[in-house]
Short mmCIF file of C-alpha atoms in Angstrom, two decimals:
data_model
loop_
_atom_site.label_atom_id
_atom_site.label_comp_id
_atom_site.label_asym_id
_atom_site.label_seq_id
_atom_site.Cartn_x
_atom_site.Cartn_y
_atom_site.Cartn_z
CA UNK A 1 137.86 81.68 107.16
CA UNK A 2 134.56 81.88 104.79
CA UNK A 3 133.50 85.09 103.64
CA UNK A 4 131.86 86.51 100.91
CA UNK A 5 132.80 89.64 98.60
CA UNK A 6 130.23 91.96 97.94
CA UNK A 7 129.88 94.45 95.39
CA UNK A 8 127.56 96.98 96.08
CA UNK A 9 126.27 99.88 93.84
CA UNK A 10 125.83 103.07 95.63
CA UNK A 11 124.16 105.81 93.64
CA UNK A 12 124.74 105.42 89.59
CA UNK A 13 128.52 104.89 88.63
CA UNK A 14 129.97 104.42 92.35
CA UNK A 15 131.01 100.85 93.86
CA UNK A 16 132.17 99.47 96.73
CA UNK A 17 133.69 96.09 97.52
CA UNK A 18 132.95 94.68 101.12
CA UNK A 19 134.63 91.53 102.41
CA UNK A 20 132.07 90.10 105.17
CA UNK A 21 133.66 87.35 107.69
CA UNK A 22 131.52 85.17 109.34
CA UNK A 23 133.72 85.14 111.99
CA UNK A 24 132.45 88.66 111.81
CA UNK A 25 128.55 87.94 112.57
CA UNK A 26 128.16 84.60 114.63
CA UNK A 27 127.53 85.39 118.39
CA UNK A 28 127.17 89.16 117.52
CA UNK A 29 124.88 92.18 116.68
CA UNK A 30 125.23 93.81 113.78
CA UNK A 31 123.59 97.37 112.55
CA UNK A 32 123.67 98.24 109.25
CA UNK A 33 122.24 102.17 108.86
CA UNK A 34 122.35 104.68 105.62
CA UNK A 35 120.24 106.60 103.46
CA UNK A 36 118.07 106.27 101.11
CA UNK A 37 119.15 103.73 98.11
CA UNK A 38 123.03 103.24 99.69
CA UNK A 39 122.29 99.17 99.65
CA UNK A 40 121.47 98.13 103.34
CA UNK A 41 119.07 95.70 101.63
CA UNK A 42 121.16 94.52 99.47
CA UNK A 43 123.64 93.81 102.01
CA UNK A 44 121.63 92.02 104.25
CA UNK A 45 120.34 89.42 101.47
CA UNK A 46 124.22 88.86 100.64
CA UNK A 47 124.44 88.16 104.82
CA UNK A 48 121.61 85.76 104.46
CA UNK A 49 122.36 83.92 101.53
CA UNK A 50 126.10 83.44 103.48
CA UNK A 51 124.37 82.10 106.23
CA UNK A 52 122.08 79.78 104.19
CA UNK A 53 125.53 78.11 102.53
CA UNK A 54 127.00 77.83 106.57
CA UNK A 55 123.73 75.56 106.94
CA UNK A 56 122.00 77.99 109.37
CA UNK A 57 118.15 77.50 107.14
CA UNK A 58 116.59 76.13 110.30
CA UNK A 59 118.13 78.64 112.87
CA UNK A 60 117.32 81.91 111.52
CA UNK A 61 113.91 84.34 111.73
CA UNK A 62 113.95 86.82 109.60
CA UNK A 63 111.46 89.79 110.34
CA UNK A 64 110.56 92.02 107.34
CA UNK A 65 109.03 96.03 108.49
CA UNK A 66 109.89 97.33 104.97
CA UNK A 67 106.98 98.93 102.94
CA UNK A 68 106.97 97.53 99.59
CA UNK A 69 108.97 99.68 96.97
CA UNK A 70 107.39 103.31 96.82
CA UNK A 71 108.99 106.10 94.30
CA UNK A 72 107.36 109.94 95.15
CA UNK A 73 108.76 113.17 93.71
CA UNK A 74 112.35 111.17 92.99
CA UNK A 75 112.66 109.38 95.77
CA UNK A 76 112.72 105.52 95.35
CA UNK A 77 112.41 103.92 99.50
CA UNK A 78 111.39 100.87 100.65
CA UNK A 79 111.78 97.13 99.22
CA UNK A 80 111.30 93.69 101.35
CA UNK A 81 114.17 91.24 101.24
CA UNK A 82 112.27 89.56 98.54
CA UNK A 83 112.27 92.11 96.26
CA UNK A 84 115.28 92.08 96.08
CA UNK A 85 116.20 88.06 95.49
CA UNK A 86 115.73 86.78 98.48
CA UNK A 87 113.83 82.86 98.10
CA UNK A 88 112.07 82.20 101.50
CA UNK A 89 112.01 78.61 101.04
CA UNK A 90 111.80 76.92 104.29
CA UNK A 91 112.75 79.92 106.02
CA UNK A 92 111.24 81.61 108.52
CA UNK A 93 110.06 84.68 107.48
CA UNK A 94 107.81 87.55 109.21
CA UNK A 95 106.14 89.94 107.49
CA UNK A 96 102.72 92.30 106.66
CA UNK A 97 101.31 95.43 104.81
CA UNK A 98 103.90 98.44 105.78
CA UNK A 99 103.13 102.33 105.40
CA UNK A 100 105.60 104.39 104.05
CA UNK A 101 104.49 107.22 106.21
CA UNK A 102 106.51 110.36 105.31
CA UNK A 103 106.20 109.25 101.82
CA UNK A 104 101.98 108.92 101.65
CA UNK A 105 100.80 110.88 104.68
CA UNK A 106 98.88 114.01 103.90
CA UNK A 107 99.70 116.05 106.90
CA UNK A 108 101.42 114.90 110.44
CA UNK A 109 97.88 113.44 112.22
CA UNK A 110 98.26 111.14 109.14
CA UNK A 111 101.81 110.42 108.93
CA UNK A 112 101.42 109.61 112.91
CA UNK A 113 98.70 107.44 112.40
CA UNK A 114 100.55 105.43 109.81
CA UNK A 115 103.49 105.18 111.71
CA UNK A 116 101.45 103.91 114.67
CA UNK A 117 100.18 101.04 112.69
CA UNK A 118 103.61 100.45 111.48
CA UNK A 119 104.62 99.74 115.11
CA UNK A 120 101.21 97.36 115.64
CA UNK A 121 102.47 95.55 113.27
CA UNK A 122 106.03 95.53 113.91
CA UNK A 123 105.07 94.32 118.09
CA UNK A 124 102.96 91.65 116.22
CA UNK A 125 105.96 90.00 114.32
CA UNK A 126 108.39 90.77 117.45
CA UNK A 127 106.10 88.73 119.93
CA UNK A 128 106.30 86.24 117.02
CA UNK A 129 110.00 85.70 117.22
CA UNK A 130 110.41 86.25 121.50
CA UNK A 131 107.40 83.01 121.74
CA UNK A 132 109.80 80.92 119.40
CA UNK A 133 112.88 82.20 119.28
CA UNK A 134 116.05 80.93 116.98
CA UNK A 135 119.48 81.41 116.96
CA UNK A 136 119.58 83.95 114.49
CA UNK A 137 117.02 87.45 113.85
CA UNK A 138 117.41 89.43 110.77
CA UNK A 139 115.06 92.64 110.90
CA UNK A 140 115.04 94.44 107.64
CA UNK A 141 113.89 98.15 107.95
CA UNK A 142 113.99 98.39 111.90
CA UNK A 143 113.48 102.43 111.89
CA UNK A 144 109.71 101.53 110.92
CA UNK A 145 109.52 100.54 114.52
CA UNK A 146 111.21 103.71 116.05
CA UNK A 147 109.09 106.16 114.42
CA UNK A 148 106.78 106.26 116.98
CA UNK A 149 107.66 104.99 120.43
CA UNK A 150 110.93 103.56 122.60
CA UNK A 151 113.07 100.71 121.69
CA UNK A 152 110.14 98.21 123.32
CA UNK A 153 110.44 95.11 122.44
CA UNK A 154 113.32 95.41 120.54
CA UNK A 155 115.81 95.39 123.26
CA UNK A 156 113.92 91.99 124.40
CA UNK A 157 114.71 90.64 120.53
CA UNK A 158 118.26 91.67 121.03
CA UNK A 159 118.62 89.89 124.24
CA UNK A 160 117.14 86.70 123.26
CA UNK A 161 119.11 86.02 119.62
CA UNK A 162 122.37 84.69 119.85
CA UNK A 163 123.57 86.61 116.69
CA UNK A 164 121.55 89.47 115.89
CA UNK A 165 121.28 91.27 112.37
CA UNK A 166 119.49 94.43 111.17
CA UNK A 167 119.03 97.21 108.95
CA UNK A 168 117.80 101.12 109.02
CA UNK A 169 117.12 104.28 107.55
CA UNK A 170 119.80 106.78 108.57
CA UNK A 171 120.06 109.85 106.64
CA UNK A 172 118.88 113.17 105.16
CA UNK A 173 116.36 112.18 102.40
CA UNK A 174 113.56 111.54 104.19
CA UNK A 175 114.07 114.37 107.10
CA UNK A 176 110.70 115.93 105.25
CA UNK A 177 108.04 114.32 108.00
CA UNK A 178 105.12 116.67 107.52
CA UNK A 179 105.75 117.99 111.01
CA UNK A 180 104.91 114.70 112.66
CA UNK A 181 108.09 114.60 114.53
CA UNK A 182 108.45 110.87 113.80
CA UNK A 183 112.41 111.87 111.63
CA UNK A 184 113.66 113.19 115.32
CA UNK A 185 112.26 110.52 117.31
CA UNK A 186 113.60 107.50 114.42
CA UNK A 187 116.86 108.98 114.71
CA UNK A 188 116.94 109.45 118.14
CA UNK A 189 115.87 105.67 118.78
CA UNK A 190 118.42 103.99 115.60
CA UNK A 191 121.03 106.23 117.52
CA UNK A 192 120.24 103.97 120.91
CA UNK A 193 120.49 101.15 118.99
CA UNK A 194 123.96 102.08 117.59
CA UNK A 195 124.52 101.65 121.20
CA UNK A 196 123.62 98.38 122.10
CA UNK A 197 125.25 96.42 119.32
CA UNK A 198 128.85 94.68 119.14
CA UNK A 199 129.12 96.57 115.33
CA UNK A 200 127.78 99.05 113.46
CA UNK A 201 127.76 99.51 109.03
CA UNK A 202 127.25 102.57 107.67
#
């Protein structure tokens, strides 16, 4: 069996130890979902880098919706895989410029027009992936794509990767949307999701 122990630091003095099997992952889909700051991210680079060492480099996409670290009024959200250690040599990894939208809109037209870019962009890297698939997709931050819209192309990604691996926002610190409506329609769509794969973290 190879696995990896993780130790992972939720909040300031609390930590839990996660054993993660690969036996666990290969062939599978795999949702990892929690608030705010409870180490999704962090999880998901330890995933990687077990991958990397199982000699998957040339069989895994990795597609990166995150916004790049934001802090407003207390609240620290966001953070690409490479913020927090992840090396991209040789790997293939997606990315562009993400909105936090509840975070830096001014009122809901804004925080919807955001969030409608965010999905743009998000359709741009998943048409990416479904021309030239691999083995293996890692999505960090997939609730940027269910803000606004259905599960789209998402459900096509899912089908096509033979082990499937991703990350969301599910909680209460961000339910603050300006009246957008884009917290009930995230949470509706990450809760379909929940559905669809073999496991889900939380």
């Amino acid at each position: 069996m190879t696995s990896v122990k993780l130790k992972l630091k939720f909040g300031y003095e609390h930590f839990v130890s996660m054993i993660i099997r690969i036996e666990d992952l290969i062939g599978k889909s795999m949702l990892i979902v929690g608030d705010v700051g409870r180490g999704k991210t962090a999880l998901t680079c330890k995933i990687i880098e077990l991958l990397l060492k199982l000699g998957f480099r040339n069989k895994i996409t990795i597609l990166d919706f995150a916004p790049n670290i934001i802090r407003v009024g207390g609240i620290t959200a966001g953070g690409k895989l490479l913020n927090f250690g992840l090396e991209i040599d040789c790997l293939s990894y997606l990315t562009n410029d993400f909105y936090a939208p509840r975070l830096t809109g001014k009122h809901a037209n804004d925080v919807i027009e955001l969030a409608r870019a965010n999905r743009v962009r998000c359709e741009e890297l998943l048409l990416k992936y479904l021309i030239d698939p691999t083995p293996v997709l890692v999505i960090n931050d997939v609730t940027i794509y269910f803000q606004v819209g259905d599960l789209g192309l998402l459900t096509d990604a899912l089908n096509v990767a033979d082990t499937f691996i991703a990350n969301g926002y599910y909680g209460a610190a961000l339910a603050d949307d300006r009246g957008s409506g884009i917290s009930f329609n995230e949470k509706f769509m990450i809760e379909m999701l929940m559905e669809l794969v073999d496991e889900v973290i939380v």
